Amino acid sequence: MSKLLFNLPRPSVPIFTRATTDAAPAASSWTAAPSEFPIHRIYCVGRNYREHAIEMGHNPDRELPFFFQKPADATVLCTPASISNVPYPMATSSLHYEAELIVAISKDGRKISVDKAMDHVYGYSLGCDLTKRDLQAEAKKMGRPWDAAKGFDSSCPLTPIIPKEEIKIGDDTQIQLEVNGAIRQSSPLAKMVYSIPEVISHLSELFYLQKGDLIMTGTPAGVGEINVGDEVSITCGELLPCKFVVGPPSSE
């Protein structure tokens, strides 16, 4: 008999693998695996693209990366089957998009060296770090944490995870975000200030990385506001596209 007062669901993300087909790589050539990826924590690295640091009014020179977190249950699954609905959050009048490549961790470790970092990676997802920009600006001004601006309900739309062996993600892979069909963000991953192995290494100096951790690797320049009715589409190489529409505020 469980000692828990009540049971809570464990957030997870579907895993998609290549279907047995001769078709060209596309959303139709991926199929859901029998198992899912359980989410432990969601880490986010700030200002990991030089141009984004500049547009946010910060020094673009390389500095040690900094991190914040989102709750594991802040995710909204975006699959090829339909466009997901993300309700406009309460307590803001300035909701911003930030397209990000997500790294899924499947091996525990601390103080991981850069050359061993990829051994800890299971695969990749694609997501959006939704941000209450007005609350973030106020928190920065007051020297306060960003929790209310970054970690709110439904603040992390993301796609199913693709195992790293089944996909090629490289410096020349382009990440792109569109709002209502207009390109707002577009950049090769090579423009990251810190590479994926470097991000993992630095993060493991601060936290004990565990199976189930997700790492949002930063957003390129071009962040901006979205409103109710806007359709957002994020692509990155062969990863499944992350598509969602901003819905009206939740009544619950």
CSV table of C-alpha atoms in Angstrom, one decimal:
chain,number,residue,atom,x,y,z
A,1,MET,CA,0.0,0.0,0.0
A,2,SER,CA,1.4,3.4,-0.9
A,3,LYS,CA,2.4,5.8,1.8
A,4,LEU,CA,1.6,8.8,-0.4
A,5,LEU,CA,-1.4,10.9,0.5
A,6,PHE,CA,-2.3,11.0,-3.2
A,7,ASN,CA,-0.7,10.0,-6.5
A,8,LEU,CA,0.5,12.4,-9.1
A,9,PRO,CA,1.2,11.7,-12.7
A,10,ARG,CA,4.8,11.5,-13.9
A,11,PRO,CA,5.3,13.8,-16.9
A,12,SER,CA,6.8,12.1,-19.9
A,13,VAL,CA,7.5,12.7,-23.6
A,14,PRO,CA,6.8,10.2,-26.4
A,15,ILE,CA,9.8,8.8,-28.2
A,16,PHE,CA,9.6,8.6,-32.0
A,17,THR,CA,11.8,6.3,-34.2
A,18,ARG,CA,12.1,5.8,-37.9
A,19,ALA,CA,9.4,3.7,-39.4
A,20,THR,CA,10.4,0.8,-41.7
A,21,THR,CA,9.9,2.7,-44.9
A,22,ASP,CA,11.8,3.8,-48.0
A,23,ALA,CA,10.2,7.2,-47.8
A,24,ALA,CA,12.3,10.3,-47.5
A,25,PRO,CA,12.8,11.6,-43.9
A,26,ALA,CA,9.7,13.5,-43.0
A,27,ALA,CA,7.1,13.6,-40.3
A,28,SER,CA,5.3,10.7,-42.0
A,29,SER,CA,8.4,8.5,-41.6
A,30,TRP,CA,8.5,8.6,-37.8
A,31,THR,CA,6.4,6.4,-35.6
A,32,ALA,CA,5.8,6.3,-31.8
A,33,ALA,CA,8.0,3.9,-29.8
A,34,PRO,CA,6.4,1.6,-27.2
A,35,SER,CA,8.1,3.4,-24.4
A,36,GLU,CA,8.2,7.1,-23.4
A,37,PHE,CA,10.9,9.4,-21.9
A,38,PRO,CA,10.1,10.3,-18.3
A,39,ILE,CA,10.9,13.9,-17.4
A,40,HIS,CA,13.0,14.5,-14.3
A,41,ARG,CA,14.0,18.2,-14.6
A,42,ILE,CA,13.9,20.8,-17.4
A,43,TYR,CA,17.1,23.0,-17.4
A,44,CYS,CA,17.4,26.1,-19.6
A,45,VAL,CA,20.6,27.9,-20.6
A,46,GLY,CA,20.3,31.7,-20.9
A,47,ARG,CA,21.7,33.9,-23.7
A,48,ASN,CA,23.5,31.1,-25.6
A,49,TYR,CA,23.3,32.9,-28.9
A,50,ARG,CA,25.4,36.1,-29.3
A,51,GLU,CA,22.9,38.0,-31.4
A,52,HIS,CA,20.1,37.2,-28.8
A,53,ALA,CA,22.3,38.5,-26.0
A,54,ILE,CA,22.8,41.8,-28.0
A,55,GLU,CA,19.0,42.2,-28.7
A,56,MET,CA,18.3,41.7,-25.0
A,57,GLY,CA,20.8,44.5,-24.1
A,58,HIS,CA,23.6,42.3,-22.7
A,59,ASN,CA,27.3,41.9,-23.3
A,60,PRO,CA,27.7,39.5,-26.2
A,61,ASP,CA,31.2,38.4,-25.2
A,62,ARG,CA,31.6,34.8,-24.1
A,63,GLU,CA,30.9,34.5,-20.3
A,64,LEU,CA,30.2,31.5,-18.2
A,65,PRO,CA,26.7,30.1,-19.0
A,66,PHE,CA,23.9,30.5,-16.5
A,67,PHE,CA,20.8,28.3,-16.0
A,68,PHE,CA,17.3,28.4,-14.8
A,69,GLN,CA,14.6,25.7,-14.7
A,70,LYS,CA,11.0,25.0,-15.7
A,71,PRO,CA,8.7,22.5,-13.9
A,72,ALA,CA,8.5,19.1,-15.5
A,73,ASP,CA,4.8,19.4,-15.9
A,74,ALA,CA,5.0,22.7,-17.8
A,75,THR,CA,5.3,20.8,-21.0
A,76,VAL,CA,2.7,20.8,-23.8
A,77,LEU,CA,3.2,18.0,-26.3
A,78,CYS,CA,3.2,19.0,-30.0
A,79,THR,CA,2.8,16.1,-32.4
A,80,PRO,CA,2.5,15.9,-36.2
A,81,ALA,CA,-1.1,14.8,-35.9
A,82,SER,CA,-2.5,18.2,-35.0
A,83,ILE,CA,-1.6,21.8,-33.9
A,84,SER,CA,-1.5,21.9,-30.1
A,85,ASN,CA,-3.3,24.6,-28.1
A,86,VAL,CA,-1.3,26.7,-25.6
A,87,PRO,CA,-3.5,29.0,-23.5
A,88,TYR,CA,-2.4,32.5,-23.1
A,89,PRO,CA,-1.1,32.7,-19.5
A,90,MET,CA,-2.4,34.8,-16.8
A,91,ALA,CA,-0.6,37.8,-15.2
A,92,THR,CA,1.1,39.0,-18.4
A,93,SER,CA,0.5,41.3,-21.3
A,94,SER,CA,3.7,40.4,-23.1
A,95,LEU,CA,4.1,36.7,-24.0
A,96,HIS,CA,7.2,36.0,-26.1
A,97,TYR,CA,8.4,33.0,-28.1
A,98,GLU,CA,11.9,31.5,-27.9
A,99,ALA,CA,12.7,28.6,-30.3
A,100,GLU,CA,15.1,26.1,-28.7
A,101,LEU,CA,16.7,22.7,-29.5
A,102,ILE,CA,16.2,20.4,-26.5
A,103,VAL,CA,18.7,17.7,-25.4
A,104,ALA,CA,17.4,14.6,-23.6
A,105,ILE,CA,19.7,13.0,-21.0
A,106,SER,CA,19.7,9.3,-20.4
A,107,LYS,CA,22.9,8.8,-18.2
A,108,ASP,CA,23.6,10.2,-14.8
A,109,GLY,CA,26.7,12.2,-14.1
A,110,ARG,CA,28.4,15.1,-12.4
A,111,LYS,CA,31.5,17.0,-13.5
A,112,ILE,CA,31.2,15.6,-17.0
A,113,SER,CA,34.0,16.4,-19.3
A,114,VAL,CA,33.3,18.0,-22.7
A,115,ASP,CA,34.7,15.0,-24.6
A,116,LYS,CA,32.4,12.6,-22.6
A,117,ALA,CA,29.3,14.7,-22.6
A,118,MET,CA,27.6,13.2,-25.7
A,119,ASP,CA,27.7,9.8,-24.0
A,120,HIS,CA,25.0,11.2,-21.7
A,121,VAL,CA,22.7,12.2,-24.5
A,122,TYR,CA,19.7,10.1,-25.5
A,123,GLY,CA,18.3,12.2,-28.2
A,124,TYR,CA,16.7,15.5,-29.2
A,125,SER,CA,13.5,17.4,-29.1
A,126,LEU,CA,12.4,20.8,-30.3
A,127,GLY,CA,10.5,23.3,-28.2
A,128,CYS,CA,9.6,26.8,-27.2
A,129,ASP,CA,10.7,28.6,-24.1
A,130,LEU,CA,7.6,30.8,-23.6
A,131,THR,CA,8.3,33.8,-21.5
A,132,LYS,CA,6.3,36.5,-19.8
A,133,ARG,CA,8.7,39.3,-20.9
A,134,ASP,CA,7.1,42.0,-18.8
A,135,LEU,CA,7.5,39.9,-15.6
A,136,GLN,CA,11.1,39.0,-16.6
A,137,ALA,CA,12.0,42.6,-17.2
A,138,GLU,CA,10.6,43.6,-13.8
A,139,ALA,CA,12.5,40.7,-12.1
A,140,LYS,CA,15.7,41.7,-13.7
A,141,LYS,CA,15.3,45.3,-12.6
A,142,MET,CA,14.6,44.2,-9.0
A,143,GLY,CA,17.3,41.5,-9.0
A,144,ARG,CA,14.7,38.8,-8.4
A,145,PRO,CA,14.4,35.2,-9.8
A,146,TRP,CA,12.7,34.5,-13.1
A,147,ASP,CA,10.4,31.7,-11.9
A,148,ALA,CA,7.1,33.5,-12.6
A,149,ALA,CA,8.3,34.7,-16.0
A,150,LYS,CA,9.7,31.3,-17.2
A,151,GLY,CA,8.2,28.5,-15.2
A,152,PHE,CA,4.4,29.0,-15.6
A,153,ASP,CA,1.9,26.4,-16.7
A,154,SER,CA,2.2,25.3,-20.4
A,155,SER,CA,5.4,27.3,-20.8
A,156,CYS,CA,7.2,24.6,-22.6
A,157,PRO,CA,5.6,23.3,-25.8
A,158,LEU,CA,7.8,20.5,-27.2
A,159,THR,CA,7.9,17.6,-29.7
A,160,PRO,CA,8.5,13.9,-29.2
A,161,ILE,CA,12.1,12.9,-28.7
A,162,ILE,CA,14.2,11.4,-31.5
A,163,PRO,CA,17.1,9.1,-30.5
A,164,LYS,CA,20.4,10.6,-31.4
A,165,GLU,CA,21.4,7.5,-33.5
A,166,GLU,CA,18.5,8.2,-35.8
A,167,ILE,CA,19.1,11.8,-36.7
A,168,LYS,CA,22.0,14.1,-37.6
A,169,ILE,CA,22.2,17.4,-35.6
A,170,GLY,CA,25.3,19.4,-36.5
A,171,ASP,CA,26.6,23.0,-36.6
A,172,ASP,CA,25.0,23.6,-40.0
A,173,THR,CA,21.5,22.5,-38.8
A,174,GLN,CA,19.1,25.4,-39.0
A,175,ILE,CA,16.6,26.2,-36.3
A,176,GLN,CA,13.7,28.4,-37.5
A,177,LEU,CA,10.6,29.8,-36.0
A,178,GLU,CA,7.6,31.2,-37.9
A,179,VAL,CA,4.6,33.1,-36.6
A,180,ASN,CA,1.5,32.9,-38.9
A,181,GLY,CA,3.8,31.9,-41.7
A,182,ALA,CA,6.4,34.7,-41.3
A,183,ILE,CA,9.9,33.8,-40.3
A,184,ARG,CA,10.9,35.5,-37.0
A,185,GLN,CA,13.9,33.4,-35.9
A,186,SER,CA,16.5,31.6,-38.1
A,187,SER,CA,20.0,30.5,-37.2
A,188,PRO,CA,22.4,27.6,-37.6
A,189,LEU,CA,23.2,25.8,-34.4
A,190,ALA,CA,26.9,26.8,-35.0
A,191,LYS,CA,26.0,30.3,-33.6
A,192,MET,CA,25.5,28.9,-30.1
A,193,VAL,CA,28.0,30.5,-27.7
A,194,TYR,CA,28.4,27.2,-25.9
A,195,SER,CA,28.1,23.9,-27.8
A,196,ILE,CA,25.9,21.1,-26.6
A,197,PRO,CA,28.8,19.2,-25.0
A,198,GLU,CA,30.0,22.4,-23.3
A,199,VAL,CA,26.5,23.2,-22.0
A,200,ILE,CA,26.3,19.7,-20.5
A,201,SER,CA,29.7,19.9,-19.0
A,202,HIS,CA,29.0,23.3,-17.3
A,203,LEU,CA,25.6,22.2,-16.1
A,204,SER,CA,27.0,19.1,-14.5
A,205,GLU,CA,29.4,21.3,-12.5
A,206,LEU,CA,26.3,22.8,-10.8
A,207,PHE,CA,23.8,19.9,-10.7
A,208,TYR,CA,23.9,16.1,-10.7
A,209,LEU,CA,22.5,15.4,-14.1
A,210,GLN,CA,20.1,12.4,-14.1
A,211,LYS,CA,18.3,10.3,-16.5
A,212,GLY,CA,15.2,12.1,-17.6
A,213,ASP,CA,16.7,15.6,-17.6
A,214,LEU,CA,15.9,17.9,-20.5
A,215,ILE,CA,18.2,20.8,-21.5
A,216,MET,CA,16.9,23.7,-23.5
A,217,THR,CA,20.0,25.0,-25.2
A,218,GLY,CA,19.1,28.7,-25.8
A,219,THR,CA,17.4,30.7,-28.5
A,220,PRO,CA,18.7,32.8,-31.4
A,221,ALA,CA,17.9,36.4,-32.1
A,222,GLY,CA,14.5,37.5,-33.2
A,223,VAL,CA,12.4,36.8,-30.1
A,224,GLY,CA,9.1,38.6,-30.0
A,225,GLU,CA,5.5,38.9,-28.9
A,226,ILE,CA,2.7,36.5,-29.7
A,227,ASN,CA,-1.0,36.9,-29.0
A,228,VAL,CA,-4.2,34.8,-28.9
A,229,GLY,CA,-4.8,33.3,-32.3
A,230,ASP,CA,-1.2,33.3,-33.4
A,231,GLU,CA,0.1,30.1,-34.9
A,232,VAL,CA,3.7,29.2,-34.1
A,233,SER,CA,5.8,26.7,-36.1
A,234,ILE,CA,9.4,25.7,-35.2
A,235,THR,CA,11.6,23.5,-37.3
A,236,CYS,CA,15.2,22.2,-36.9
A,237,GLY,CA,16.6,19.7,-39.4
A,238,GLU,CA,14.8,16.4,-39.4
A,239,LEU,CA,13.3,16.9,-36.0
A,240,LEU,CA,9.5,16.8,-35.8
A,241,PRO,CA,8.1,20.3,-36.2
A,242,CYS,CA,6.8,22.0,-33.1
A,243,LYS,CA,3.5,23.6,-34.0
A,244,PHE,CA,1.0,25.3,-31.7
A,245,VAL,CA,-1.6,28.0,-31.6
A,246,VAL,CA,-2.0,30.5,-28.8
A,247,GLY,CA,-5.5,30.0,-27.3
A,248,PRO,CA,-7.6,32.1,-25.0
A,249,PRO,CA,-6.7,32.1,-21.3
A,250,SER,CA,-7.7,29.0,-19.4
A,251,SER,CA,-10.9,29.4,-17.4
A,252,GLU,CA,-9.8,26.8,-14.9
